[in-house]
XYZ file of C-alpha atoms in Angstrom:
454
model
C 22.525 -48.174 -8.713
C 21.449 -46.636 -11.886
C 24.267 -44.943 -13.706
C 24.412 -42.519 -16.741
C 26.527 -39.868 -18.160
C 26.281 -36.268 -17.440
C 23.673 -34.019 -19.164
C 23.041 -30.436 -19.482
C 20.273 -28.396 -20.916
C 20.086 -24.624 -21.769
C 17.490 -22.016 -21.976
C 16.788 -19.525 -24.849
C 15.469 -16.313 -23.484
C 15.086 -13.358 -25.960
C 17.012 -10.185 -25.718
C 19.752 -10.026 -28.073
C 22.327 -12.459 -29.291
C 22.164 -14.771 -32.214
C 20.053 -17.891 -32.173
C 23.084 -19.927 -33.261
C 25.119 -18.812 -30.031
C 25.936 -21.391 -27.649
C 26.032 -21.190 -23.771
C 29.303 -21.629 -22.016
C 30.044 -24.679 -20.063
C 28.927 -27.285 -22.374
C 30.599 -27.235 -25.746
C 28.622 -30.145 -27.062
C 25.250 -29.299 -25.621
C 22.440 -29.549 -28.157
C 19.518 -29.137 -25.608
C 17.812 -25.663 -25.066
C 14.927 -24.187 -23.342
C 13.411 -21.174 -25.083
C 11.364 -18.393 -23.856
C 8.782 -16.578 -25.956
C 10.739 -13.438 -26.122
C 13.340 -13.307 -29.072
C 16.072 -16.076 -29.404
C 19.410 -16.176 -27.640
C 20.595 -18.921 -25.708
C 21.995 -19.250 -22.213
C 22.394 -21.948 -19.528
C 19.542 -22.278 -17.105
C 19.893 -25.550 -15.669
C 22.161 -28.709 -15.815
C 21.007 -32.242 -15.535
C 23.657 -34.588 -14.255
C 22.744 -38.350 -14.582
C 25.666 -39.786 -12.742
C 25.268 -41.958 -9.810
C 24.909 -38.917 -7.742
C 21.641 -38.285 -9.698
C 20.027 -41.098 -7.956
C 21.794 -41.312 -4.611
C 19.509 -40.066 -1.842
C 22.280 -39.056 0.661
C 23.999 -36.445 -1.333
C 26.538 -33.883 0.072
C 24.877 -30.560 0.629
C 26.212 -27.181 -0.359
C 24.725 -23.858 0.668
C 25.743 -20.489 -0.708
C 24.366 -17.513 1.420
C 25.040 -13.930 0.270
C 24.446 -10.387 1.197
C 24.197 -7.192 -0.864
C 22.338 -4.026 -0.277
C 19.712 -6.070 1.778
C 16.932 -4.391 -0.056
C 16.803 -1.787 2.625
C 15.362 -4.195 5.310
C 15.777 -4.053 8.982
C 14.227 -5.920 11.857
C 10.808 -4.537 12.337
C 9.157 -3.799 15.669
C 5.637 -5.029 14.981
C 4.660 -8.481 13.628
C 1.037 -9.271 12.433
C 0.815 -13.018 11.602
C -1.949 -15.540 11.235
C -3.747 -17.542 8.564
C -6.297 -17.152 5.750
C -8.982 -19.477 5.176
C -12.225 -19.615 2.969
C -15.867 -20.424 3.903
C -14.949 -24.191 4.308
C -12.038 -23.438 6.666
C -9.488 -24.342 3.935
C -6.274 -22.422 3.680
C -6.155 -19.890 0.988
C -2.649 -19.697 -0.622
C -0.835 -16.834 -2.481
C -3.182 -14.082 -1.665
C -2.131 -10.578 -0.666
C -2.099 -9.324 2.875
C -1.312 -5.634 3.234
C -1.794 -2.211 4.889
C -4.858 -0.507 3.673
C -2.800 2.118 1.781
C -0.791 -0.675 0.040
C 2.646 0.743 1.255
C 3.644 -2.526 2.568
C 2.369 -6.194 2.296
C 3.089 -9.863 2.075
C 1.436 -12.960 0.779
C 0.148 -16.207 2.332
C 2.272 -19.180 1.846
C 1.137 -22.639 0.342
C -1.002 -23.433 3.505
C -2.415 -19.972 3.975
C -0.030 -18.590 6.646
C 1.353 -15.188 6.698
C 3.588 -12.924 8.758
C 3.704 -9.167 8.046
C 6.362 -6.986 9.717
C 5.695 -3.412 10.291
C 7.741 -0.424 11.678
C 4.705 0.959 13.706
C 1.478 -0.659 14.891
C -1.450 -0.716 12.439
C -5.155 -0.930 13.452
C -6.219 -3.032 10.408
C -4.939 -5.006 7.524
C -6.593 -5.950 4.167
C -6.644 -9.437 2.563
C -7.515 -9.776 -1.159
C -6.924 -11.968 -4.157
C -8.421 -12.883 -7.599
C -11.456 -14.987 -6.955
C -11.920 -13.587 -3.393
C -13.793 -10.827 -1.676
C -11.544 -8.130 -0.396
C -11.660 -8.314 3.415
C -10.488 -6.013 6.231
C -9.443 -7.448 9.392
C -8.561 -5.629 12.655
C -5.162 -6.380 14.065
C -5.299 -7.958 17.533
C -3.435 -6.531 20.550
C -0.261 -8.213 21.790
C 0.903 -9.828 18.593
C -1.764 -12.446 18.910
C -2.315 -14.547 15.701
C -5.460 -13.927 13.794
C -7.522 -15.986 11.427
C -8.964 -14.079 8.491
C -11.986 -15.678 6.640
C -11.723 -14.792 2.972
C -15.121 -15.445 1.123
C -14.966 -16.420 -2.552
C -16.223 -14.131 -5.192
C -19.715 -14.581 -6.622
C -19.383 -16.431 -10.105
C -21.935 -15.515 -12.835
C -22.172 -17.017 -16.210
C -22.042 -14.628 -19.258
C -25.503 -13.744 -20.917
C -26.073 -15.400 -24.163
C -27.161 -12.091 -25.932
C -23.671 -11.464 -27.242
C -21.179 -13.986 -28.829
C -18.889 -14.669 -25.892
C -16.021 -14.956 -28.455
C -16.646 -11.586 -30.060
C -17.080 -9.960 -26.553
C -14.011 -11.638 -25.158
C -11.857 -10.664 -28.126
C -13.106 -7.042 -27.928
C -12.358 -6.980 -24.117
C -8.880 -8.288 -24.597
C -8.181 -5.867 -27.244
C -9.175 -3.017 -24.836
C -6.809 -4.470 -22.290
C -4.089 -4.792 -24.547
C -4.580 -1.169 -25.888
C -4.468 0.090 -22.362
C -1.224 -1.600 -21.474
C 0.301 -0.234 -24.674
C -0.757 3.279 -23.704
C 0.972 2.879 -20.205
C 4.033 0.740 -21.341
C 6.470 3.572 -20.278
C 4.958 3.919 -16.802
C 7.792 3.019 -14.339
C 7.420 1.821 -10.745
C 10.162 1.217 -8.129
C 10.019 -1.257 -5.230
C 11.399 -4.013 -3.165
C 10.873 -7.625 -4.096
C 11.352 -11.043 -2.616
C 12.004 -14.189 -4.684
C 11.771 -17.848 -3.414
C 12.605 -21.042 -5.448
C 12.523 -24.594 -4.546
C 13.481 -27.717 -6.617
C 12.389 -31.264 -5.613
C 13.406 -34.456 -7.431
C 11.194 -37.467 -6.705
C 9.579 -35.509 -3.829
C 13.083 -34.805 -2.227
C 14.152 -31.181 -2.103
C 17.399 -30.415 -3.830
C 17.537 -26.591 -4.095
C 16.287 -23.738 -1.930
C 16.812 -20.125 -2.977
C 15.748 -16.808 -1.403
C 16.610 -13.375 -2.576
C 15.779 -9.784 -2.090
C 16.086 -7.230 -4.878
C 15.434 -3.550 -5.597
C 13.561 -3.470 -8.763
C 12.315 -1.249 -11.387
C 9.204 -2.349 -13.498
C 6.836 -1.360 -16.027
C 3.372 -2.706 -16.976
C 5.310 -4.967 -19.494
C 8.224 -6.327 -17.446
C 10.737 -6.061 -14.820
C 13.647 -4.085 -16.362
C 15.934 -3.503 -13.415
C 16.948 -6.016 -10.828
C 19.536 -5.143 -8.117
C 20.222 -8.245 -6.079
C 20.315 -7.752 -2.343
C 20.524 -10.359 0.470
C 20.303 -13.854 -0.986
C 20.979 -17.470 -0.022
C 21.145 -20.615 -2.113
C 21.188 -24.264 -0.825
C 21.558 -27.196 -3.110
C 22.496 -30.813 -3.348
C 24.940 -31.730 -6.178
C 23.683 -33.996 -8.971
C 20.474 -34.074 -10.846
C 18.804 -30.972 -12.362
C 20.407 -27.725 -11.161
C 18.357 -24.535 -11.830
C 20.986 -22.041 -11.326
C 18.851 -19.187 -13.075
C 15.287 -20.332 -13.032
C 14.569 -16.484 -11.987
C 14.967 -15.551 -15.601
C 11.430 -16.672 -16.081
C 10.340 -14.041 -13.577
C 12.774 -11.346 -14.600
C 12.483 -11.612 -18.373
C 9.247 -13.131 -19.465
C 7.035 -9.969 -20.536
C 3.270 -9.480 -19.737
C 2.763 -8.424 -23.304
C 4.584 -7.902 -26.577
C 4.458 -4.766 -28.940
C 4.271 -4.589 -32.662
C 7.801 -3.169 -32.946
C 9.336 -6.299 -31.117
C 10.316 -9.350 -33.092
C 7.800 -12.155 -32.693
C 8.843 -14.676 -30.102
C 9.231 -18.456 -30.143
C 5.963 -18.878 -28.203
C 2.756 -16.841 -29.072
C 1.480 -14.949 -26.111
C -2.290 -13.751 -25.896
C -1.366 -10.102 -25.436
C 0.705 -9.576 -28.482
C -0.193 -8.808 -32.230
C 0.077 -12.412 -33.321
C -1.746 -13.690 -30.381
C -4.793 -11.306 -30.895
C -5.055 -12.440 -34.537
C -4.484 -16.173 -34.076
C -5.874 -17.200 -30.584
C -9.490 -17.911 -30.040
C -10.869 -16.080 -26.836
C -13.947 -17.142 -24.892
C -15.714 -15.397 -22.084
C -16.063 -18.026 -19.330
C -17.552 -16.293 -16.202
C -17.751 -13.093 -14.368
C -16.269 -12.842 -10.749
C -18.229 -10.280 -8.645
C -16.904 -8.679 -5.328
C -18.028 -5.493 -3.651
C -19.670 -4.258 -6.822
C -16.637 -4.907 -9.094
C -16.611 -7.431 -11.799
C -13.827 -9.324 -13.346
C -14.359 -11.061 -16.677
C -12.624 -14.417 -17.018
C -11.506 -14.976 -20.585
C -9.955 -18.165 -21.753
C -7.532 -18.435 -24.739
C -6.330 -21.273 -26.831
C -4.698 -21.593 -30.155
C -6.408 -23.069 -33.250
C -5.661 -26.840 -34.167
C -2.209 -27.166 -35.643
C -0.521 -24.255 -33.755
C 1.646 -25.959 -31.225
C 3.916 -22.994 -30.394
C 1.340 -20.886 -28.484
C 0.198 -20.388 -24.791
C -3.067 -21.316 -23.403
C -4.683 -19.908 -20.260
C -6.935 -17.230 -18.824
C -7.121 -13.467 -18.566
C -8.881 -11.680 -15.826
C -9.972 -8.334 -16.835
C -12.129 -5.465 -15.295
C -14.622 -4.816 -18.040
C -15.394 -1.363 -16.884
C -11.826 -0.145 -16.950
C -10.125 -2.897 -19.208
C -7.537 -3.228 -16.426
C -5.723 -6.642 -16.287
C -5.652 -8.306 -12.933
C -4.302 -11.683 -13.635
C -2.675 -13.562 -16.539
C -2.474 -17.304 -16.145
C -0.193 -19.164 -18.819
C 0.502 -22.698 -19.624
C 3.371 -22.547 -21.876
C 4.137 -25.325 -24.425
C 6.906 -27.460 -23.268
C 7.708 -29.003 -26.522
C 8.268 -25.463 -27.958
C 10.332 -24.141 -24.924
C 12.395 -27.378 -24.142
C 14.552 -29.359 -26.551
C 16.179 -31.766 -24.127
C 17.631 -34.230 -26.653
C 19.146 -37.436 -25.365
C 23.077 -37.195 -25.050
C 24.486 -40.391 -26.708
C 24.883 -43.279 -24.165
C 23.364 -41.206 -21.352
C 20.526 -43.753 -20.717
C 18.120 -40.992 -19.933
C 15.334 -39.933 -22.209
C 13.244 -36.751 -21.731
C 9.497 -37.645 -21.424
C 8.051 -33.952 -21.402
C 7.626 -30.742 -19.292
C 4.823 -28.376 -18.412
C 5.508 -24.703 -17.304
C 2.691 -22.743 -15.622
C 3.166 -18.864 -15.060
C 0.730 -16.832 -13.058
C 1.041 -12.959 -12.929
C -1.274 -11.112 -10.450
C -1.594 -7.406 -10.604
C -3.230 -5.028 -8.087
C -4.985 -1.630 -8.572
C -2.853 1.442 -8.636
C -3.765 5.055 -9.492
C -6.963 5.609 -11.368
C -8.161 2.457 -13.076
C -4.732 1.017 -13.569
C -2.983 -2.006 -12.189
C 0.667 -2.851 -11.546
C 2.720 -6.086 -11.023
C 2.047 -7.583 -7.579
C 3.502 -11.233 -7.807
C 4.557 -13.999 -10.158
C 4.356 -17.660 -9.465
C 6.073 -20.223 -11.831
C 5.838 -23.935 -11.564
C 7.816 -26.394 -13.924
C 7.308 -30.245 -14.000
C 9.762 -32.149 -15.856
C 9.736 -36.023 -16.496
C 12.697 -38.234 -17.433
C 13.104 -42.009 -17.863
C 16.386 -43.522 -16.891
C 17.439 -46.821 -18.573
C 13.874 -46.988 -19.893
C 12.675 -48.145 -16.617
C 13.133 -45.774 -13.762
C 11.136 -42.536 -13.645
C 12.714 -39.207 -12.440
C 10.267 -36.469 -11.792
C 11.626 -32.846 -11.169
C 9.388 -30.145 -9.739
C 10.547 -26.472 -9.549
C 8.375 -23.624 -8.035
C 9.059 -20.106 -7.697
C 7.158 -17.023 -6.232
C 8.104 -13.503 -6.580
C 6.386 -10.677 -4.471
C 6.654 -7.019 -4.692
C 6.261 -6.359 -1.104
C 6.878 -2.650 -1.017
C 6.669 0.306 -3.468
C 9.407 2.915 -3.079
C 10.623 6.100 -4.782
C 13.558 5.704 -7.134
C 16.540 5.014 -4.675
C 19.526 7.386 -5.501
C 22.290 4.825 -5.150
C 20.586 2.003 -7.028
C 21.450 1.448 -10.611
C 18.487 -0.830 -11.251
C 20.484 -2.672 -13.776
C 19.016 -5.116 -16.256
C 20.167 -8.661 -15.630
C 21.014 -10.481 -18.827
C 19.493 -13.830 -19.737
C 23.111 -15.273 -19.138
C 23.018 -14.094 -15.491
C 23.622 -17.044 -13.087
C 21.942 -16.751 -9.735
C 24.480 -19.065 -8.155
C 27.468 -17.073 -9.389
C 25.926 -13.811 -8.355
C 25.378 -15.047 -4.755
C 28.954 -16.349 -4.638
C 30.227 -12.883 -5.063
C 28.570 -11.581 -1.774
C 29.121 -12.001 1.907
C 26.503 -13.736 3.972
C 24.798 -11.843 6.652
C 23.159 -14.503 8.990
C 21.518 -11.921 11.293
C 19.549 -10.477 8.358
C 17.709 -13.895 7.783
C 16.967 -14.184 11.589
C 15.387 -10.670 11.764
C 13.595 -10.607 8.408
C 11.059 -12.820 6.739
C 8.870 -11.553 3.873
C 6.840 -14.612 3.061
C 6.428 -17.131 6.030
C 7.999 -20.387 5.568
C 5.461 -23.179 5.286
C 5.962 -26.324 7.517
C 7.534 -28.083 4.463
C 9.967 -25.218 3.898
C 10.806 -25.104 7.485
C 11.725 -28.890 7.314
C 13.772 -28.236 4.169
C 15.692 -25.523 5.823
C 16.169 -27.826 9.044
C 17.479 -30.463 6.786
C 20.087 -28.157 5.265
C 20.995 -26.944 8.747
C 21.345 -30.462 9.927
C 24.054 -31.024 7.257
C 25.775 -28.096 8.832
C 26.145 -26.059 5.594
C 24.358 -22.817 6.628
C 26.920 -19.972 6.985
C 29.651 -21.976 5.530
C 30.891 -19.395 3.124
């Protein structure tokens, strides 16, 4: 069996604190992960390369907790089914909602959905970037339905105007619009799911409800409700991966200190990045311009990706980022560990939906992190972390909710340990339908008899 000493890694996520501050829990740690905000450091995950790191029969631990429950109760009507495209392929991560947008859900990785409602509804709408908005009647008797979601028409831009000039001007308009509305505040209920697999075996599973306050720039209030956290000791433990969802802003202003990584919607990004108009997506008379962005050669500390902008209103509908791992991660090898860090890739997609007149607001965030290690120069260890956050309901400002800002140092696991577990809640409420893989993961943890232990 391969053996090595314990490792730990930390994350830098920018709010206050000094760049020289160290996280607690590892006095000798030199490793860090930094977000493109400002520059403090806090522990995000720990990598243990003891023999348990490679063992495949690990003792499982599950922490389940309850709080305000984000106001959910078992609902009387369930609308469920699947969403497919023209080729009958499942469509993941698209919105399924009531026509007025008061309540909704999203499809899982295999296009399945389950929407719980207090009263029957005659129809639902299904929509997502790159697809035609589709209305589907709700069948009687809770029968499952299949919604066919056509893809948007893709058109290449005309050559009359320089695609770079036009793209840069469009991004400037979108950025200016976000700045004008940066103080707009929304309140709602969110659901967060996180999974970690190591060499294709799941090691962590985290579900959480939260009452949130958010602006066009970021989520600035997060009151944790019902939550559960299952994990197997050893390996890489992502105990506050939700910081990526909670703290990474959509854009940066001129009054904020520059971040470690250059974002497209920032003063520095607008000046340095190259923007290119790739195509137009057309559905029901509305166009979305797809604008790619990339840094010039020799600028490693910058994001690449795409912006999806309505050219008629300058409203942003999606921001897809690939963040530079070498700038965000510095997982140096601990002496004698026998483990070398080979690289990492972080992808973050933020989707926004129309609200009010020609505006958009946060709908969901999806993050994927791939990390690669080499043990004893011979054995690869691949770690994949994915998370999905959904604003499933807008609410008024709730009188008894503080909407407190969670600091970069907040540890998801420690927060859950403070709460009591309510098993009935998880039986009665499901915001995002578990995929077959997720159901198997949950059954696996149940088979180890750890659910409800606390």
